[in-house]
Amino acid sequence: ILPLIAIPTTAGTGSETTISTVITDTDRQYKLTITSKKLAPAWAIVDPLMTVTLPPHITASTGLDALVHGIESYTSKMANPLTRALSREAMRLIAANLRKAVFNGDDLQARDAMMMGSLLAGMAFSNARLGNCHAMSHPVSAMFGVAHGVANSILIPHVMEFNLMAVPELFGDIAEDMGERVDGLTTMEKAYRAVEAVKRLSNDIGIPESFSQFNVDRSRIPDMAKDAMLSRNIMMNPRKTTYEDVVKLYERCI
């Protein structure tokens, strides 16, 4: 393909560093991902000035999407020391700056940190892939028009609670990266702090706690679960996941 120059206008997808593109088939109500090294941009111009006019709700949802990229790439079965270093720095930057970027959009230091966090998370998940949260968010977006970042934000606390027992030490690291005080806590106590930190951040920046306001039809849960199970991200999730598990996770979010 012709050389591609990527200029991100949100601190969220990390598309300027990734090898994937997502296509929404509106007739089939299905989101599919195409992955190829040929899709990687030849150059990326990452400038926080491109994000200062983003309204708060888009800053919030795209920022949480970037955080989810950090969380899921860190706990992915494909993660390695290099990707985990990227994931952790991304989570630290986002946790420390997302609130400021939402509530003071002219704060260029916060905007710059968010852009770097998004970029690093994109580099991480391009190599380590993601997990259940992204697999499950695509059907919700395709069938009910829920913004991708919002769908991820609603799903991630429930997916974290599902995964927590499989890799508690990794979730303890996430708690530290989110700024939680974990000295003297047990491994499991640290892990649960990670979930609470993500919930608190989502609540602070106005992310809904469930899909109730988006008219997501409970009768479509089986269809969404079938679509989610087609995603390769399910295979990278740290805890083995069945169709029945996905159904239960959706039920907790509606």
XYZ file of C-alpha atoms in Angstrom:
254
model
C 0.000 0.000 0.000
C 1.019 3.640 -0.263
C 2.979 4.997 2.729
C 0.601 6.012 5.505
C 1.080 9.013 7.787
C -1.061 8.789 10.945
C -2.058 11.921 12.868
C -4.153 10.884 15.901
C -6.797 13.328 17.106
C -7.715 11.383 20.246
C -5.604 9.826 22.993
C -7.325 6.486 22.777
C -6.973 3.941 20.001
C -3.220 4.003 19.524
C -3.927 3.437 15.819
C -0.802 5.354 14.871
C 1.264 2.408 16.134
C -0.920 -0.598 15.349
C -1.160 -3.120 12.534
C -4.923 -3.520 12.694
C -7.987 -1.858 11.241
C -11.599 -2.396 12.278
C -14.469 -2.465 9.794
C -18.102 -2.261 10.897
C -20.523 -4.188 8.690
C -23.771 -2.356 9.440
C -25.909 -4.852 7.502
C -24.617 -7.796 9.535
C -24.191 -5.721 12.721
C -20.692 -7.108 12.996
C -17.257 -5.565 13.621
C -14.344 -7.374 12.041
C -10.628 -6.780 12.459
C -8.043 -7.003 9.694
C -4.444 -7.347 10.845
C -1.320 -7.008 8.733
C 2.116 -5.470 9.153
C 1.414 -3.672 5.873
C -1.207 -1.597 7.719
C 1.345 -0.076 10.099
C 1.797 3.668 9.474
C 5.160 4.649 8.028
C 5.129 7.815 10.125
C 3.118 9.125 13.041
C 2.749 12.762 14.045
C 1.611 12.709 17.667
C 0.741 16.220 18.783
C -1.309 16.956 21.942
C -2.569 20.172 20.333
C -4.703 17.970 18.084
C -6.731 16.866 21.129
C -7.390 20.090 23.047
C -10.751 20.679 21.343
C -12.082 17.226 22.208
C -15.194 17.503 24.386
C -14.883 16.017 27.887
C -17.033 12.936 27.222
C -14.915 11.901 24.222
C -11.706 12.623 26.123
C -13.053 10.371 28.884
C -14.175 7.431 26.754
C -11.116 7.395 24.491
C -8.824 7.753 27.497
C -10.441 4.779 29.198
C -10.056 2.817 25.973
C -6.317 3.485 26.101
C -6.232 2.375 29.745
C -7.994 -0.866 28.814
C -5.360 -1.418 26.133
C -2.741 -1.163 28.863
C -4.588 -3.482 31.249
C -5.433 -6.183 28.726
C -2.048 -6.188 27.004
C -0.352 -6.458 30.413
C -2.372 -9.517 31.430
C -2.468 -11.128 27.971
C -1.088 -14.620 27.530
C 1.092 -13.215 24.732
C 2.670 -10.522 26.914
C 6.446 -10.456 27.316
C 8.861 -8.272 29.320
C 9.061 -5.645 26.576
C 5.298 -5.318 26.049
C 4.690 -5.296 29.797
C 7.103 -2.411 30.256
C 5.137 -0.457 27.644
C 1.807 -1.433 29.224
C 2.836 -0.341 32.709
C 4.160 3.052 31.646
C 0.961 3.596 29.644
C -1.190 2.798 32.675
C 0.844 5.087 34.925
C 0.549 8.005 32.516
C -3.165 7.551 31.912
C -4.101 7.031 35.561
C -2.215 10.182 36.565
C -3.507 12.434 33.789
C -6.918 11.379 32.475
C -8.938 13.271 35.076
C -6.988 16.462 34.358
C -7.411 16.033 30.595
C -11.185 15.597 31.008
C -11.798 18.481 33.375
C -9.130 20.881 32.101
C -8.814 20.179 28.407
C -6.349 23.042 27.881
C -3.775 21.377 30.141
C -1.169 20.554 27.506
C 0.989 18.611 29.952
C -1.921 16.278 30.723
C -2.853 16.054 27.043
C 0.752 15.207 26.145
C 0.919 12.505 28.809
C -2.346 11.020 27.546
C -1.045 10.951 23.967
C 2.103 9.160 25.104
C 0.070 6.729 27.208
C -2.164 5.924 24.259
C 0.831 5.464 21.945
C 2.664 3.139 24.355
C -0.476 1.078 24.980
C -0.928 0.769 21.215
C 2.616 -0.526 20.852
C 1.973 -3.007 23.661
C -1.250 -4.506 22.401
C -0.029 -4.639 18.790
C 2.469 -7.213 20.009
C 0.636 -8.828 22.929
C -2.997 -8.561 21.782
C -5.852 -7.977 24.244
C -8.515 -10.031 26.058
C -12.177 -10.580 26.856
C -13.051 -6.905 27.216
C -12.244 -6.031 23.618
C -13.749 -9.257 22.327
C -16.999 -8.391 24.082
C -17.088 -4.685 23.306
C -17.212 -5.092 19.539
C -20.612 -6.850 19.423
C -22.131 -4.245 21.768
C -20.898 -1.447 19.523
C -21.936 -3.169 16.294
C -25.434 -4.119 17.437
C -26.379 -1.157 19.621
C -24.115 1.698 18.553
C -22.359 2.042 21.904
C -19.099 3.955 21.434
C -16.111 1.616 21.562
C -14.434 3.406 24.455
C -17.652 3.487 26.484
C -18.280 -0.214 25.859
C -14.765 -1.086 27.015
C -15.101 1.152 30.067
C -18.327 -0.517 31.200
C -17.034 -4.025 30.608
C -13.503 -3.767 32.016
C -14.260 -3.900 35.795
C -16.310 -7.069 35.311
C -13.673 -8.664 33.086
C -10.982 -7.767 35.621
C -12.961 -9.411 38.425
C -13.363 -12.507 36.232
C -9.631 -12.666 35.457
C -8.318 -11.653 38.855
C -7.931 -15.131 40.354
C -5.890 -16.339 37.379
C -3.091 -13.753 37.625
C -3.505 -11.837 40.918
C 0.120 -10.701 40.980
C -0.348 -8.903 37.657
C -3.408 -7.114 38.952
C -1.410 -6.084 41.989
C 1.026 -4.389 39.610
C -1.894 -2.627 37.924
C -3.056 -1.315 41.300
C 0.382 0.213 41.849
C 0.355 1.740 38.366
C -3.058 3.239 39.094
C -1.582 5.001 42.123
C -3.074 2.770 44.821
C -1.337 2.415 48.180
C -0.555 -1.278 48.403
C 2.194 -1.488 51.037
C 1.455 -4.234 53.520
C -1.409 -5.717 51.497
C -1.640 -9.348 50.458
C -1.425 -10.315 46.807
C -5.196 -10.692 46.573
C -5.876 -7.432 48.380
C -3.614 -5.642 45.923
C -5.405 -7.293 43.009
C -8.831 -6.153 44.186
C -7.485 -2.615 44.600
C -6.851 -2.560 40.842
C -10.530 -3.181 40.123
C -11.613 -0.504 42.586
C -9.157 1.994 41.096
C -10.560 1.496 37.602
C -14.137 1.788 38.848
C -13.307 5.001 40.694
C -11.613 6.543 37.681
C -14.548 5.672 35.422
C -16.998 7.153 37.907
C -14.945 10.330 38.345
C -14.964 11.084 34.617
C -18.630 10.269 34.068
C -18.535 6.842 32.420
C -21.850 4.948 32.886
C -21.717 1.857 35.094
C -23.932 -0.279 32.845
C -25.462 -0.495 29.388
C -28.948 0.248 30.729
C -29.121 3.730 29.208
C -28.129 2.442 25.776
C -31.170 0.170 25.355
C -29.034 -2.941 25.017
C -31.535 -5.776 24.615
C -30.912 -8.682 27.004
C -32.431 -11.049 24.462
C -29.458 -10.344 22.180
C -26.904 -11.533 24.747
C -26.615 -14.978 23.108
C -25.897 -13.334 19.743
C -23.326 -10.979 21.275
C -21.665 -13.856 23.105
C -21.399 -15.903 19.908
C -19.747 -12.984 18.133
C -17.387 -12.348 21.046
C -16.245 -15.970 21.033
C -15.095 -15.540 17.425
C -12.464 -13.020 18.513
C -8.878 -14.209 18.857
C -8.601 -11.935 21.869
C -10.601 -14.518 23.832
C -7.706 -16.929 23.399
C -5.244 -14.380 24.813
C -7.321 -13.716 27.937
C -5.426 -14.808 31.070
C -8.325 -16.959 32.261
C -9.816 -19.606 29.994
C -13.199 -18.364 28.861
C -16.276 -20.243 27.678
C -19.405 -19.063 25.903
C -21.285 -19.394 29.203
C -18.717 -17.155 30.915
C -19.232 -14.444 28.308
C -23.004 -14.640 28.720
C -22.674 -14.145 32.478
C -20.312 -11.200 32.019
C -22.765 -9.497 29.657
C -25.603 -10.094 32.110
C -23.657 -8.289 34.833
C -23.314 -5.204 32.613
C -26.949 -4.743 31.542
